[in-house]
CSV table of C-alpha atoms and ligand atoms in Angstrom, one decimal:
chain,number,residue,atom,x,y,z
A,1,MET,CA,8.5,11.9,-7.1
A,2,PRO,CA,12.3,10.6,-7.9
A,3,SER,CA,14.8,13.2,-6.6
A,4,PRO,CA,17.1,13.6,-9.4
A,5,GLY,CA,20.8,14.1,-8.3
A,6,HIS,CA,20.6,11.7,-5.8
A,7,ALA,CA,22.4,8.5,-6.0
A,8,SER,CA,23.0,6.6,-2.9
A,9,VAL,CA,22.9,3.2,-1.1
A,10,THR,CA,19.8,4.1,1.3
A,11,GLY,CA,21.2,2.6,4.3
A,12,ASP,CA,17.9,3.7,6.0
A,13,LEU,CA,14.4,3.2,6.9
A,14,PRO,CA,12.0,4.2,4.0
A,15,VAL,CA,9.2,6.6,4.9
A,16,HIS,CA,6.1,4.6,3.1
A,17,VAL,CA,6.2,1.2,2.8
A,18,ALA,CA,3.2,-0.1,0.8
A,19,ILE,CA,2.0,-4.0,1.4
A,20,ILE,CA,0.3,-5.9,-1.4
A,21,MET,CA,-1.3,-8.3,1.0
A,22,ASP,CA,-1.4,-11.6,-1.2
A,23,GLY,CA,-1.9,-15.7,-0.4
A,24,ASN,CA,-4.7,-15.5,1.8
A,25,GLY,CA,-6.9,-18.3,-0.1
A,26,ARG,CA,-3.6,-20.4,-0.7
A,27,TRP,CA,-2.8,-20.2,3.0
A,28,ALA,CA,-6.5,-21.5,3.6
A,29,ALA,CA,-6.3,-24.3,1.4
A,30,GLN,CA,-2.7,-24.9,2.4
A,31,GLN,CA,-4.8,-25.9,6.0
A,32,GLY,CA,-7.4,-27.3,4.7
A,33,LEU,CA,-9.9,-24.4,5.4
A,34,PRO,CA,-12.2,-22.7,3.0
A,35,ARG,CA,-10.7,-19.6,1.5
A,36,ILE,CA,-12.1,-17.1,3.7
A,37,ALA,CA,-10.5,-18.6,6.8
A,38,GLY,CA,-7.4,-17.1,5.1
A,39,HIS,CA,-8.6,-14.0,4.7
A,40,GLU,CA,-9.9,-14.0,8.1
A,41,ARG,CA,-6.6,-14.6,9.8
A,42,GLY,CA,-5.4,-12.1,6.6
A,43,THR,CA,-7.1,-9.6,8.4
A,44,GLU,CA,-6.1,-10.2,11.8
A,45,ASN,CA,-2.6,-10.1,11.1
A,46,ILE,CA,-3.1,-6.5,10.3
A,47,ARG,CA,-2.7,-5.5,13.6
A,48,ARG,CA,0.4,-7.7,14.0
A,49,VAL,CA,1.9,-5.8,10.7
A,50,THR,CA,0.9,-2.4,11.5
A,51,ASN,CA,2.5,-2.3,15.2
A,52,ALA,CA,5.7,-4.0,14.2
A,53,ALA,CA,5.8,-0.9,11.0
A,54,ALA,CA,4.9,1.7,14.1
A,55,GLU,CA,7.9,0.2,16.3
A,56,ALA,CA,9.9,0.4,13.2
A,57,GLY,CA,9.5,4.3,12.7
A,58,ILE,CA,7.6,3.9,9.3
A,59,ASP,CA,5.3,7.3,8.4
A,60,TYR,CA,3.2,5.9,5.9
A,61,LEU,CA,1.8,2.1,5.4
A,62,THR,CA,-0.4,1.4,3.0
A,63,LEU,CA,-2.0,-2.0,3.1
A,64,TRP,CA,-3.9,-3.2,-0.3
A,65,ALA,CA,-6.8,-5.3,0.9
A,66,PHE,CA,-9.4,-5.2,-2.1
A,67,SER,CA,-8.6,-4.3,-6.0
A,68,THR,CA,-11.1,-3.1,-8.3
A,69,GLU,CA,-10.5,-6.7,-9.9
A,70,ASN,CA,-11.6,-8.6,-6.8
A,71,TRP,CA,-15.2,-8.2,-7.6
A,72,SER,CA,-14.8,-10.7,-10.2
A,73,ARG,CA,-14.5,-13.4,-7.7
A,74,PRO,CA,-17.5,-15.5,-6.4
A,75,LEU,CA,-20.1,-13.6,-4.6
A,76,GLU,CA,-19.5,-15.5,-1.3
A,77,GLU,CA,-16.1,-14.4,-0.9
A,78,VAL,CA,-16.8,-10.7,-2.0
A,79,ALA,CA,-19.4,-10.4,0.7
A,80,GLY,CA,-17.3,-12.4,3.6
A,81,ILE,CA,-14.3,-9.7,2.6
A,82,MET,CA,-16.6,-7.0,3.1
A,83,ARG,CA,-18.3,-8.7,6.4
A,84,LEU,CA,-14.2,-8.7,7.5
A,85,LEU,CA,-13.5,-5.4,6.6
A,86,GLY,CA,-16.4,-4.1,8.8
A,87,GLU,CA,-15.6,-6.3,11.8
A,88,ALA,CA,-12.1,-5.1,11.5
A,89,LEU,CA,-13.2,-1.4,12.0
A,90,ASP,CA,-15.1,-1.8,14.7
A,91,ARG,CA,-12.5,-4.2,16.7
A,92,GLU,CA,-9.4,-2.0,15.6
A,93,THR,CA,-10.3,1.6,15.2
A,94,MET,CA,-10.3,2.6,18.8
A,95,GLU,CA,-7.2,0.8,19.5
A,96,LEU,CA,-5.6,2.6,16.2
A,97,HIS,CA,-6.7,5.8,17.5
A,98,ARG,CA,-5.0,5.5,21.1
A,99,GLN,CA,-1.8,4.5,19.5
A,100,GLY,CA,-2.2,7.7,17.4
A,101,ALA,CA,-2.4,6.4,14.1
A,102,GLN,CA,-4.3,8.3,11.4
A,103,LEU,CA,-6.7,5.9,9.0
A,104,ARG,CA,-7.1,6.6,5.4
A,105,HIS,CA,-8.5,5.2,2.5
A,106,ILE,CA,-7.4,5.2,-1.3
A,107,GLY,CA,-9.7,3.7,-3.8
A,108,SER,CA,-13.5,4.0,-4.1
A,109,LEU,CA,-16.2,3.9,-1.4
A,110,GLU,CA,-19.1,3.9,-3.8
A,111,GLY,CA,-19.5,0.0,-4.2
A,112,LEU,CA,-19.9,-0.8,-0.3
A,113,ALA,CA,-22.8,-0.9,1.4
A,114,PRO,CA,-23.9,2.2,3.1
A,115,ASP,CA,-23.2,1.2,6.7
A,116,LEU,CA,-20.0,-0.4,5.9
A,117,ARG,CA,-19.5,2.8,3.8
A,118,LYS,CA,-19.7,5.0,7.5
A,119,SER,CA,-17.8,2.7,9.3
A,120,VAL,CA,-14.8,3.5,7.1
A,121,GLU,CA,-15.8,7.1,7.1
A,122,ASP,CA,-16.1,7.8,10.6
A,123,ALA,CA,-12.8,5.8,11.5
A,124,ILE,CA,-11.0,8.2,8.9
A,125,GLU,CA,-12.8,11.0,10.6
A,126,LEU,CA,-12.0,9.8,14.7
A,127,THR,CA,-8.1,9.5,13.6
A,128,LYS,CA,-8.0,12.5,11.1
A,129,ASP,CA,-5.5,14.9,13.7
A,130,ASN,CA,-3.1,11.5,14.6
A,131,THR,CA,0.2,11.7,13.3
A,132,ARG,CA,2.0,8.8,14.6
A,133,LEU,CA,1.7,6.6,11.7
A,134,LYS,CA,-0.2,7.1,8.8
A,135,LEU,CA,-2.4,3.9,7.9
A,136,THR,CA,-3.7,3.8,4.6
A,137,LEU,CA,-6.2,1.1,3.2
A,138,ALA,CA,-6.6,0.7,-0.5
A,139,PHE,CA,-9.8,-1.1,-0.6
A,140,ASP,CA,-11.8,-1.4,-4.0
A,141,TYR,CA,-8.3,0.0,-5.5
A,142,GLY,CA,-7.2,-0.1,-8.8
A,143,GLY,CA,-4.0,1.9,-10.3
A,144,ARG,CA,-5.7,2.4,-14.1
A,145,GLN,CA,-8.8,3.6,-12.4
A,146,GLU,CA,-7.5,6.0,-10.3
A,147,VAL,CA,-5.4,7.6,-13.2
A,148,VAL,CA,-8.5,7.3,-15.2
A,149,ARG,CA,-10.4,9.2,-12.5
A,150,ALA,CA,-7.2,11.8,-12.3
A,151,MET,CA,-7.7,12.8,-16.2
A,152,GLN,CA,-11.7,13.3,-15.9
A,153,GLU,CA,-10.8,15.7,-13.0
A,154,ILE,CA,-8.1,17.5,-14.3
A,155,VAL,CA,-9.9,18.0,-18.2
A,156,ARG,CA,-13.3,18.9,-15.7
A,157,ALA,CA,-11.1,21.3,-13.7
A,158,GLY,CA,-10.5,22.8,-17.6
A,159,ILE,CA,-6.9,22.9,-17.0
A,160,PRO,CA,-5.0,23.3,-20.5
A,161,ALA,CA,-3.4,20.9,-22.1
A,162,ASP,CA,0.2,22.5,-21.8
A,163,GLU,CA,-0.3,23.3,-18.5
A,164,ILE,CA,-0.3,19.6,-17.5
A,165,THR,CA,2.8,18.7,-15.5
A,166,GLU,CA,3.4,15.4,-13.5
A,167,GLU,CA,2.5,17.3,-10.7
A,168,THR,CA,-1.0,18.0,-11.7
A,169,ILE,CA,-1.5,14.3,-12.5
A,170,ALA,CA,-0.1,13.3,-9.0
A,171,LEU,CA,-2.3,16.1,-7.0
A,172,HIS,CA,-5.6,14.5,-8.4
A,173,LEU,CA,-4.6,11.0,-7.6
A,174,TYR,CA,-6.1,9.6,-4.0
A,175,THR,CA,-2.5,9.9,-2.7
A,176,CYS,CA,-2.3,13.5,-3.5
A,177,ASP,CA,-0.9,14.4,0.0
A,178,MET,CA,1.1,11.8,0.9
A,179,PRO,CA,5.0,10.8,-0.3
A,180,ASP,CA,5.3,8.1,-3.0
A,181,PRO,CA,6.6,4.6,-1.8
A,182,ASP,CA,9.7,4.1,-1.2
A,183,LEU,CA,9.4,0.3,-0.8
A,184,VAL,CA,6.6,-1.7,-2.1
A,185,ILE,CA,6.1,-5.4,-0.8
A,186,ARG,CA,4.2,-8.5,-2.3
A,187,THR,CA,3.3,-11.5,-0.1
A,188,SER,CA,2.7,-15.1,-1.5
A,189,GLY,CA,5.7,-15.5,-4.1
A,190,GLU,CA,3.9,-13.5,-6.6
A,191,HIS,CA,6.1,-11.1,-8.8
A,192,ARG,CA,3.7,-9.0,-10.2
A,193,MET,CA,2.1,-5.6,-9.3
A,194,SER,CA,-1.4,-6.2,-10.3
A,195,ASN,CA,-2.6,-2.8,-10.9
A,196,PHE,CA,-1.3,-1.5,-7.8
A,197,LEU,CA,-0.3,1.9,-7.2
A,198,ILE,CA,1.2,1.9,-11.2
A,199,TRP,CA,1.9,5.5,-11.0
A,200,GLN,CA,3.4,6.2,-7.6
A,201,ALA,CA,5.5,3.1,-7.4
A,202,ALA,CA,7.7,4.4,-10.3
A,203,TYR,CA,10.9,4.5,-8.5
A,204,ALA,CA,9.6,2.4,-5.4
A,205,GLU,CA,12.1,-0.5,-4.8
A,206,LEU,CA,10.1,-4.1,-4.8
A,207,HIS,CA,10.5,-7.1,-2.2
A,208,PHE,CA,9.1,-10.1,-2.4
A,209,SER,CA,8.5,-12.3,0.1
A,210,PRO,CA,7.5,-16.1,-0.5
A,211,VAL,CA,5.6,-16.2,2.7
A,212,TYR,CA,1.8,-16.2,2.7
A,213,TRP,CA,0.1,-12.6,3.9
A,214,PRO,CA,-1.4,-14.4,7.0
A,215,ASP,CA,2.1,-15.9,8.1
A,216,PHE,CA,3.6,-12.6,7.2
A,217,GLY,CA,5.4,-11.4,10.6
A,218,PRO,CA,7.4,-8.5,11.9
A,219,GLU,CA,10.5,-11.0,11.2
A,220,HIS,CA,9.5,-10.6,7.4
A,221,LEU,CA,9.0,-7.1,7.7
A,222,GLN,CA,12.6,-6.7,9.2
A,223,LEU,CA,13.9,-8.7,6.2
A,224,ALA,CA,12.1,-6.2,3.5
A,225,LEU,CA,13.5,-3.3,5.8
A,226,ASP,CA,17.2,-4.8,5.9
A,227,ASP,CA,16.7,-5.3,2.0
A,228,TYR,CA,15.8,-1.8,1.3
A,229,ALA,CA,18.6,-0.2,3.6
A,230,SER,CA,21.1,-2.4,1.2
A,231,ARG,CA,19.7,-1.3,-2.1
A,232,GLU,CA,21.2,1.7,-4.2
A,233,ARG,CA,18.6,4.3,-5.5
A,234,ARG,CA,20.0,6.0,-8.6
A,235,PHE,CA,16.7,7.7,-10.0
A,236,GLY,CA,18.4,7.5,-13.2
A,237,ASN,CA,21.7,9.1,-12.2
A,238,ILE,CA,24.8,6.9,-11.8
A,239,SER,CA,26.0,5.1,-8.4
A,240,ALA,CA,28.1,7.8,-5.9
A,241,GLU,CA,31.1,5.0,-6.7
A,242,ALA,CA,31.1,5.6,-10.5
A,243,ALA,CA,30.9,9.6,-10.1
A,244,ALA,CA,33.7,9.8,-8.1
A,245,LEU,CA,35.7,7.5,-9.9
A,246,THR,CA,34.8,9.9,-13.2
A,247,SER,CA,35.8,12.7,-11.4
A,248,ALA,CA,39.1,11.3,-10.2
A,249,ARG,CA,40.1,10.6,-14.0
A,250,GLY,CA,38.8,14.0,-15.2
A,251,SER,CA,41.0,15.7,-12.9
A,252,ARG,CA,44.0,13.7,-13.7
B,301,LIG,C1,-5.2,-11.6,-1.2
B,301,LIG,O1,-5.2,-13.4,-1.0
B,301,LIG,C2,-6.3,-10.9,-0.7
B,301,LIG,C3,-7.2,-10.4,-1.5
B,301,LIG,C4,-7.1,-10.2,-2.9
B,301,LIG,C5,-8.7,-9.7,-1.1
B,301,LIG,P1,-5.9,-14.4,-2.1
B,301,LIG,O2,-7.4,-14.2,-1.6
B,301,LIG,O3,-5.7,-13.5,-3.4
B,301,LIG,O4,-4.9,-15.3,-2.0
B,301,LIG,P2,-4.6,-15.9,-3.3
B,301,LIG,O5,-3.5,-15.4,-4.0
B,301,LIG,O6,-5.3,-16.8,-3.8
B,301,LIG,O7,-3.9,-17.2,-2.3
B,302,LIG,C1,-4.0,-8.3,-5.4
B,302,LIG,O1,-3.9,-10.1,-5.4
B,302,LIG,C2,-4.9,-7.7,-4.5
B,302,LIG,C3,-4.8,-7.5,-3.2
B,302,LIG,C4,-3.6,-8.2,-2.6
B,302,LIG,C5,-5.7,-7.1,-2.6
B,302,LIG,P1,-4.5,-10.7,-6.4
B,302,LIG,O2,-4.4,-12.2,-5.7
B,302,LIG,O3,-6.0,-10.1,-6.5
B,302,LIG,O4,-3.7,-10.5,-7.9
B,302,LIG,P2,-3.7,-11.7,-9.1
B,302,LIG,O5,-5.0,-12.1,-9.5
B,302,LIG,O6,-3.2,-12.5,-8.5
B,302,LIG,O7,-2.6,-10.5,-10.1
B,303,LIG,MG1,-4.1,-13.5,-4.6
Protein backbone atom coordinates (compact mmCIF):
# COMPACT_ATOMS: atom_id res chain seq x y z
CA MET A 1 0.00 0.00 0.00
CA PRO A 2 1.31 3.49 -0.71
CA SER A 3 2.08 5.55 2.37
CA PRO A 4 0.41 8.91 1.88
CA GLY A 5 2.41 11.89 3.01
CA HIS A 6 5.77 10.26 2.39
CA ALA A 7 7.82 11.79 -0.36
CA SER A 8 11.47 11.01 -0.13
CA VAL A 9 14.46 9.64 -1.95
CA THR A 10 14.53 6.05 -0.68
CA GLY A 11 18.32 5.84 -0.24
CA ASP A 12 17.77 2.42 1.23
CA LEU A 13 16.90 -1.18 0.56
CA PRO A 14 13.57 -2.31 -0.79
CA VAL A 15 11.74 -4.63 1.61
CA HIS A 16 10.15 -6.62 -1.20
CA VAL A 17 11.81 -7.24 -4.56
CA ALA A 18 9.87 -9.06 -7.28
CA ILE A 19 11.55 -10.34 -10.43
CA ILE A 20 10.09 -11.21 -13.84
CA MET A 21 12.69 -13.82 -14.82
CA ASP A 22 12.55 -13.38 -18.61
CA GLY A 23 14.85 -14.26 -21.49
CA ASN A 24 15.57 -17.98 -21.01
CA GLY A 25 14.54 -18.81 -24.58
CA ARG A 26 16.63 -16.06 -26.17
CA TRP A 27 19.60 -16.98 -23.98
CA ALA A 28 19.39 -20.54 -25.34
CA ALA A 29 18.98 -19.38 -28.95
CA GLN A 30 22.04 -17.17 -28.55
CA GLN A 31 24.05 -20.25 -27.49
CA GLY A 32 22.59 -22.39 -30.30
CA LEU A 33 20.76 -24.54 -27.73
CA PRO A 34 17.12 -25.67 -27.46
CA ARG A 35 14.81 -23.44 -25.38
CA ILE A 36 14.65 -25.95 -22.54
CA ALA A 37 18.41 -25.54 -21.99
CA GLY A 38 17.67 -21.87 -21.27
CA HIS A 39 15.02 -22.85 -18.73
CA GLU A 40 17.52 -25.22 -17.13
CA ARG A 41 20.14 -22.51 -16.77
CA GLY A 42 17.48 -20.06 -15.66
CA THR A 43 16.32 -22.44 -12.93
CA GLU A 44 19.90 -22.91 -11.74
CA ASN A 45 20.31 -19.15 -11.59
CA ILE A 46 17.58 -18.87 -8.96
CA ARG A 47 19.95 -20.06 -6.24
CA ARG A 48 22.62 -17.46 -7.13
CA VAL A 49 20.20 -14.53 -7.11
CA THR A 50 18.37 -15.76 -4.01
CA ASN A 51 21.65 -15.95 -2.08
CA ALA A 52 22.63 -12.47 -3.27
CA ALA A 53 19.25 -11.06 -2.22
CA ALA A 54 19.49 -12.68 1.22
CA GLU A 55 23.02 -11.35 1.67
CA ALA A 56 21.88 -7.86 0.67
CA GLY A 57 19.26 -8.02 3.44
CA ILE A 58 16.11 -8.27 1.31
CA ASP A 59 13.17 -9.60 3.35
CA TYR A 60 10.84 -10.66 0.55
CA LEU A 61 11.93 -11.96 -2.83
CA THR A 62 9.25 -12.98 -5.32
CA LEU A 63 10.28 -14.80 -8.48
CA TRP A 64 7.94 -15.30 -11.42
CA ALA A 65 8.67 -18.62 -13.07
CA PHE A 66 5.47 -19.45 -15.01
CA SER A 67 2.49 -17.33 -16.02
CA THR A 68 -1.11 -18.40 -16.59
CA GLU A 69 -0.50 -17.45 -20.23
CA ASN A 70 2.59 -19.69 -20.48
CA TRP A 71 0.29 -22.75 -20.71
CA SER A 72 -0.19 -21.75 -24.35
CA ARG A 73 3.41 -22.68 -25.17
CA PRO A 74 4.28 -25.95 -26.95
CA LEU A 75 3.45 -28.99 -24.81
CA GLU A 76 7.06 -30.13 -24.77
CA GLU A 77 8.29 -26.81 -23.37
CA VAL A 78 5.58 -26.75 -20.67
CA ALA A 79 6.40 -30.36 -19.69
CA GLY A 80 10.10 -29.45 -19.53
CA ILE A 81 9.43 -26.49 -17.22
CA MET A 82 7.32 -28.73 -14.93
CA ARG A 83 10.13 -31.28 -14.78
CA LEU A 84 12.66 -28.56 -13.94
CA LEU A 85 10.45 -27.25 -11.13
CA GLY A 86 10.29 -30.74 -9.58
CA GLU A 87 14.05 -31.23 -9.88
CA ALA A 88 14.79 -27.81 -8.42
CA LEU A 89 12.55 -28.49 -5.41
CA ASP A 90 14.26 -31.87 -4.81
CA ARG A 91 17.69 -30.28 -5.08
CA GLU A 92 17.21 -26.94 -3.31
CA THR A 93 14.58 -27.29 -0.59
CA MET A 94 16.87 -28.63 2.16
CA GLU A 95 19.48 -25.98 1.45
CA LEU A 96 16.87 -23.22 1.55
CA HIS A 97 15.64 -24.64 4.83
CA ARG A 98 19.18 -24.74 6.28
CA GLN A 99 19.61 -21.11 5.33
CA GLY A 100 16.43 -20.17 7.17
CA ALA A 101 14.47 -19.21 4.07
CA GLN A 102 10.70 -19.59 3.95
CA LEU A 103 9.29 -20.86 0.66
CA ARG A 104 5.89 -19.61 -0.41
CA HIS A 105 3.81 -19.87 -3.54
CA ILE A 106 1.42 -17.51 -5.31
CA GLY A 107 -0.73 -18.63 -8.20
CA SER A 108 -2.58 -21.87 -8.74
CA LEU A 109 -1.32 -25.38 -8.00
CA GLU A 110 -4.42 -26.97 -9.51
CA GLY A 111 -2.95 -27.56 -12.97
CA LEU A 112 0.14 -29.32 -11.63
CA ALA A 113 0.63 -33.10 -11.58
CA PRO A 114 -0.28 -34.44 -8.10
CA ASP A 115 3.32 -35.40 -7.19
CA LEU A 116 4.68 -32.01 -8.25
CA ARG A 117 1.94 -30.26 -6.31
CA LYS A 118 2.84 -32.34 -3.27
CA SER A 119 6.53 -31.41 -3.59
CA VAL A 120 5.60 -27.72 -3.58
CA GLU A 121 3.25 -28.15 -0.60
CA ASP A 122 5.84 -30.18 1.34
CA ALA A 123 8.54 -27.54 0.78
CA ILE A 124 6.16 -24.81 1.97
CA GLU A 125 5.22 -26.82 5.06
CA LEU A 126 8.85 -27.65 5.90
CA THR A 127 10.00 -24.03 5.76
CA LYS A 128 6.91 -22.27 7.13
CA ASP A 129 8.48 -21.18 10.43
CA ASN A 130 11.69 -19.80 8.87
CA THR A 131 12.14 -16.06 9.05
CA ARG A 132 15.30 -15.06 7.16
CA LEU A 133 14.12 -14.56 3.59
CA LYS A 134 10.56 -15.00 2.39
CA LEU A 135 11.07 -16.51 -1.04
CA THR A 136 7.84 -16.59 -3.00
CA LEU A 137 7.58 -18.59 -6.18
CA ALA A 138 4.99 -17.21 -8.58
CA PHE A 139 4.05 -20.28 -10.59
CA ASP A 140 0.95 -20.53 -12.76
CA TYR A 141 0.43 -16.97 -11.61
CA GLY A 142 -1.53 -14.23 -13.42
CA GLY A 143 -2.55 -10.89 -11.93
CA ARG A 144 -5.98 -10.66 -13.57
CA GLN A 145 -6.87 -14.22 -12.59
CA GLU A 146 -5.81 -13.37 -9.04
CA VAL A 147 -8.13 -10.33 -8.97
CA VAL A 148 -11.03 -12.40 -10.38
CA ARG A 149 -10.47 -15.01 -7.67
CA ALA A 150 -10.42 -12.29 -5.00
CA MET A 151 -13.74 -10.87 -6.30
CA GLN A 152 -15.30 -14.33 -6.25
CA GLU A 153 -14.18 -14.85 -2.64
CA ILE A 154 -15.52 -11.46 -1.59
CA VAL A 155 -18.92 -12.11 -3.19
CA ARG A 156 -19.07 -15.63 -1.71
CA ALA A 157 -18.29 -14.20 1.73
CA GLY A 158 -21.34 -11.93 1.32
CA ILE A 159 -19.42 -8.73 1.99
CA PRO A 160 -21.77 -5.80 1.23
CA ALA A 161 -20.67 -3.64 -1.73
CA ASP A 162 -20.26 -0.46 0.28
CA GLU A 163 -18.02 -2.19 2.81
CA ILE A 164 -15.48 -3.18 0.14
CA THR A 165 -12.31 -1.14 0.47
CA GLU A 166 -8.82 -1.42 -1.01
CA GLU A 167 -7.90 -3.39 2.09
CA THR A 168 -10.72 -5.89 1.54
CA ILE A 169 -9.38 -6.61 -1.94
CA ALA A 170 -5.75 -6.81 -0.79
CA LEU A 171 -6.78 -9.29 1.92
CA HIS A 172 -8.27 -11.64 -0.69
CA LEU A 173 -5.21 -11.72 -2.95
CA TYR A 174 -2.57 -14.48 -2.77
CA THR A 175 -0.27 -11.84 -1.28
CA CYS A 176 -2.62 -11.03 1.65
CA ASP A 177 0.15 -11.39 4.25
CA MET A 178 2.95 -9.77 2.25
CA PRO A 179 3.95 -6.14 1.78
CA ASP A 180 3.55 -4.75 -1.74
CA PRO A 181 6.68 -4.99 -3.90
CA ASP A 182 8.86 -1.90 -3.62
CA LEU A 183 10.92 -2.84 -6.65
CA VAL A 184 9.96 -4.91 -9.69
CA ILE A 185 12.83 -6.03 -11.92
CA ARG A 186 12.30 -7.43 -15.41
CA THR A 187 15.21 -9.03 -17.19
CA SER A 188 15.80 -9.51 -20.95
CA GLY A 189 15.07 -5.97 -22.13
CA GLU A 190 11.26 -6.24 -22.33
CA HIS A 191 9.43 -3.23 -20.95
CA ARG A 192 6.09 -4.64 -19.86
CA MET A 193 4.40 -6.22 -16.84
CA SER A 194 2.75 -9.10 -18.74
CA ASN A 195 0.03 -9.51 -16.07
CA PHE A 196 2.37 -9.63 -13.04
CA LEU A 197 1.22 -8.33 -9.62
CA ILE A 198 -1.06 -5.80 -11.32
CA TRP A 199 -2.71 -4.71 -8.07
CA GLN A 200 0.30 -4.93 -5.76
CA ALA A 201 2.80 -3.16 -8.05
CA ALA A 202 0.61 -0.04 -8.40
CA TYR A 203 3.33 2.05 -6.74
CA ALA A 204 6.39 -0.14 -7.26
CA GLU A 205 9.58 1.25 -8.73
CA LEU A 206 10.41 -0.53 -12.01
CA HIS A 207 13.87 -1.56 -13.15
CA PHE A 208 14.45 -3.05 -16.59
CA SER A 209 17.67 -4.97 -17.16
CA PRO A 210 18.80 -5.87 -20.70
CA VAL A 211 20.43 -9.07 -19.38
CA TYR A 212 18.77 -12.44 -20.08
CA TRP A 213 17.73 -14.19 -16.87
CA PRO A 214 20.34 -17.02 -16.95
CA ASP A 215 23.08 -14.35 -17.02
CA PHE A 216 21.50 -12.08 -14.40
CA GLY A 217 23.92 -12.22 -11.48
CA PRO A 218 24.54 -10.54 -8.13
CA GLU A 219 26.16 -7.56 -9.89
CA HIS A 220 22.99 -6.94 -11.91
CA LEU A 221 20.86 -7.24 -8.78
CA GLN A 222 23.13 -4.68 -7.13
CA LEU A 223 22.64 -2.30 -10.09
CA ALA A 224 18.88 -2.60 -9.62
CA LEU A 225 19.19 -1.95 -5.87
CA ASP A 226 21.39 1.10 -6.51
CA ASP A 227 18.87 2.33 -9.07
CA TYR A 228 16.09 1.89 -6.49
CA ALA A 229 18.06 3.75 -3.81
CA SER A 230 18.38 6.76 -6.12
CA ARG A 231 14.63 6.97 -6.83
CA GLU A 232 12.27 9.41 -5.22
CA ARG A 233 8.99 7.76 -4.21
CA ARG A 234 6.27 10.38 -4.04
CA PHE A 235 3.02 8.38 -3.78
CA GLY A 236 1.15 11.27 -5.36
CA ASN A 237 2.62 13.85 -3.00
CA ILE A 238 5.17 16.54 -3.93
CA SER A 239 8.90 16.10 -3.36
CA ALA A 240 10.47 17.01 -0.01
CA GLU A 241 12.46 19.68 -1.84
CA ALA A 242 9.36 21.25 -3.41
CA ALA A 243 7.58 21.12 -0.04
CA ALA A 244 10.48 22.98 1.66
CA LEU A 245 10.45 25.61 -1.08
CA THR A 246 6.69 26.04 -0.79
CA SER A 247 6.80 26.49 2.99
CA ALA A 248 9.80 28.90 2.75
CA ARG A 249 7.81 31.06 0.28
CA GLY A 250 4.74 30.90 2.50
CA SER A 251 6.65 32.11 5.56
CA ARG A 252 8.06 35.16 3.80
C1 LIG B 1 11.13 -16.75 -19.13
O1 LIG B 1 11.85 -16.93 -20.28
C2 LIG B 1 10.62 -18.05 -18.55
C3 LIG B 1 9.19 -18.31 -18.78
C4 LIG B 1 8.34 -17.45 -19.26
C5 LIG B 1 8.69 -19.63 -18.44
P1 LIG B 1 11.17 -17.08 -21.72
O2 LIG B 1 10.93 -18.52 -21.98
O3 LIG B 1 9.98 -16.20 -21.84
O4 LIG B 1 12.34 -16.55 -22.64
P2 LIG B 1 12.18 -15.65 -23.95
O5 LIG B 1 11.39 -14.44 -23.57
O6 LIG B 1 11.48 -16.48 -24.97
O7 LIG B 1 13.59 -15.32 -24.33
C1 LIG C 1 6.50 -13.37 -18.36
O1 LIG C 1 7.32 -13.63 -19.44
C2 LIG C 1 6.36 -14.60 -17.51
C3 LIG C 1 7.58 -15.04 -16.84
C4 LIG C 1 8.75 -14.50 -16.90
C5 LIG C 1 7.40 -16.18 -15.98
P1 LIG C 1 6.75 -13.98 -20.88
O2 LIG C 1 7.92 -14.21 -21.76
O3 LIG C 1 5.75 -15.07 -20.78
O4 LIG C 1 5.98 -12.63 -21.26
P2 LIG C 1 5.63 -12.01 -22.68
O5 LIG C 1 4.87 -13.05 -23.44
O6 LIG C 1 6.92 -11.68 -23.37
O7 LIG C 1 4.84 -10.78 -22.37
MG1 LIG D 1 9.77 -14.27 -22.40
